[in-house]
Amino acid sequence: AQSVAQPEDQVNVAEGNPLTVKCTYSVSGNPYLFWYVQYPNRGLQFLLKYITGDNLVKGSYGFEAEFNKSQTSFHLKKPSALVSDSALYFCAVRSVNAGNNRKLIWGLGTSLAVNP
Amino acid sequence: SAVISQKPSRDICQRGTSLTIQCQVDSQVTMMFWYRQQPGQSLTLIATANQGSEATYESGFVIDKFPISRPNLTFSTLTVSNMSPEDSSIYLCSVEDGQGSFLMNTEAFFGQGTRLTVV
């Protein structure tokens, strides 16, 4: 069965430092991987996705993610964190079940706090 | 990207009553979904809203409790029926677009959510 794990409930980083939010996945077949961000009292916003091709995917707000097939990981990164990056981050993987119903499987989320 | 209007944005309801949440999209979309999210926690899929037919519910969710309508490709409603305090949560509308094989790699877009408190 498809699954997503975000091993860290919270990540703290100083402003200006690089940040990494971790995600590992388990899928049968080709992985379709997504990152979303949720700012306080807001809906989710799409950041980036991996479908195929280059392992390094660039997305919104200066974020990027590296797909690593051997480690089944899709970690979110940013070279220099901003205080405004403080939010809840979700990793998701596309799933199709036996009934051909497609849906996103969501990680539990990682709360990122960027300290000034 | 699709623009999604969800309303109400928040409501406080008495137990035993029902609330209908509306989701309006500014363009026709293939798929519409309804999620539930406790503040600060992950998303739980309630159902897929199917245009012109009954919604497809996830395990643990039933039509009598969460009736869903989707009369066209731009609009859906979720009703939370006979509410109890356990139904207090954030309810999110989500849409995805694309055809055929592109359905797998299409990103989802979300409304701003409805924060429901049942007292």
mmCIF file of C-alpha atoms in Angstrom, chain A residues 30 32 34 36 38 41-46 49 51 88 90 94-97 101-104 106-109, chain B residues 10 31 33 35 37 40-43 45 48 56 58 92 96 103-113 115:
data_model
loop_
_atom_site.group_PDB
_atom_site.id
_atom_site.type_symbol
_atom_site.label_atom_id
_atom_site.label_comp_id
_atom_site.label_asym_id
_atom_site.label_seq_id
_atom_site.Cartn_x
_atom_site.Cartn_y
_atom_site.Cartn_z
ATOM 1 C CA ASN A 30 6.081 5.021 -10.366
ATOM 2 C CA TYR A 32 4.062 10.838 -8.021
ATOM 3 C CA PHE A 34 3.981 16.449 -3.980
ATOM 4 C CA TYR A 36 2.239 21.511 0.033
ATOM 5 C CA GLN A 38 -0.207 25.565 4.925
ATOM 6 C CA ASN A 41 -5.570 29.771 9.184
ATOM 7 C CA ARG A 42 -5.133 29.209 5.474
ATOM 8 C CA GLY A 43 -5.801 26.454 2.977
ATOM 9 C CA LEU A 44 -3.047 24.365 1.493
ATOM 10 C CA GLN A 45 -0.865 25.721 -1.272
ATOM 11 C CA PHE A 46 0.958 23.608 -3.819
ATOM 12 C CA LYS A 49 5.899 17.956 -7.540
ATOM 13 C CA ILE A 51 6.676 13.146 -11.802
ATOM 14 C CA LEU A 88 3.037 23.513 8.243
ATOM 15 C CA PHE A 90 2.855 18.301 3.961
ATOM 16 C CA ARG A 94 -0.556 9.803 -5.477
ATOM 17 C CA SER A 95 -2.423 6.537 -4.969
ATOM 18 C CA VAL A 96 -4.707 4.481 -7.119
ATOM 19 C CA ASN A 97 -6.556 1.693 -5.367
ATOM 20 C CA ASN A 101 -10.073 5.549 -7.337
ATOM 21 C CA ARG A 102 -7.226 8.011 -7.318
ATOM 22 C CA LYS A 103 -6.409 10.094 -4.283
ATOM 23 C CA LEU A 104 -3.518 11.698 -2.453
ATOM 24 C CA TRP A 106 -0.799 12.595 3.030
ATOM 25 C CA GLY A 107 2.016 12.680 5.522
ATOM 26 C CA LEU A 108 1.294 13.863 9.039
ATOM 27 C CA GLY A 109 2.928 17.200 8.410
ATOM 28 C CA ARG B 10 -16.297 29.488 9.782
ATOM 29 C CA MET B 31 -12.140 15.976 -9.747
ATOM 30 C CA PHE B 33 -12.704 16.155 -3.062
ATOM 31 C CA TYR B 35 -11.254 16.617 3.378
ATOM 32 C CA GLN B 37 -8.435 18.429 9.081
ATOM 33 C CA GLY B 40 -2.262 21.493 12.959
ATOM 34 C CA GLN B 41 -2.804 17.930 11.859
ATOM 35 C CA SER B 42 -2.910 15.975 8.628
ATOM 36 C CA LEU B 43 -5.727 15.712 6.122
ATOM 37 C CA LEU B 45 -10.189 12.365 2.850
ATOM 38 C CA THR B 48 -14.666 12.158 -3.867
ATOM 39 C CA THR B 56 -17.338 7.869 -3.335
ATOM 40 C CA GLU B 58 -13.672 6.681 2.279
ATOM 41 C CA LEU B 92 -11.476 21.579 2.991
ATOM 42 C CA GLU B 96 -7.783 18.505 -9.486
ATOM 43 C CA LEU B 103 -4.720 12.685 -13.708
ATOM 44 C CA MET B 104 -1.905 10.959 -11.853
ATOM 45 C CA ASN B 105 0.537 13.853 -11.960
ATOM 46 C CA THR B 106 -1.908 16.714 -11.491
ATOM 47 C CA GLU B 107 -1.556 18.788 -8.376
ATOM 48 C CA ALA B 108 -4.488 19.554 -6.122
ATOM 49 C CA PHE B 109 -5.774 23.018 -5.261
ATOM 50 C CA PHE B 110 -7.574 23.856 -2.062
ATOM 51 C CA GLY B 111 -10.164 26.234 -0.787
ATOM 52 C CA GLN B 112 -9.490 28.291 2.311
ATOM 53 C CA GLY B 113 -11.413 25.867 4.458
ATOM 54 C CA ARG B 115 -13.699 26.027 10.454
#
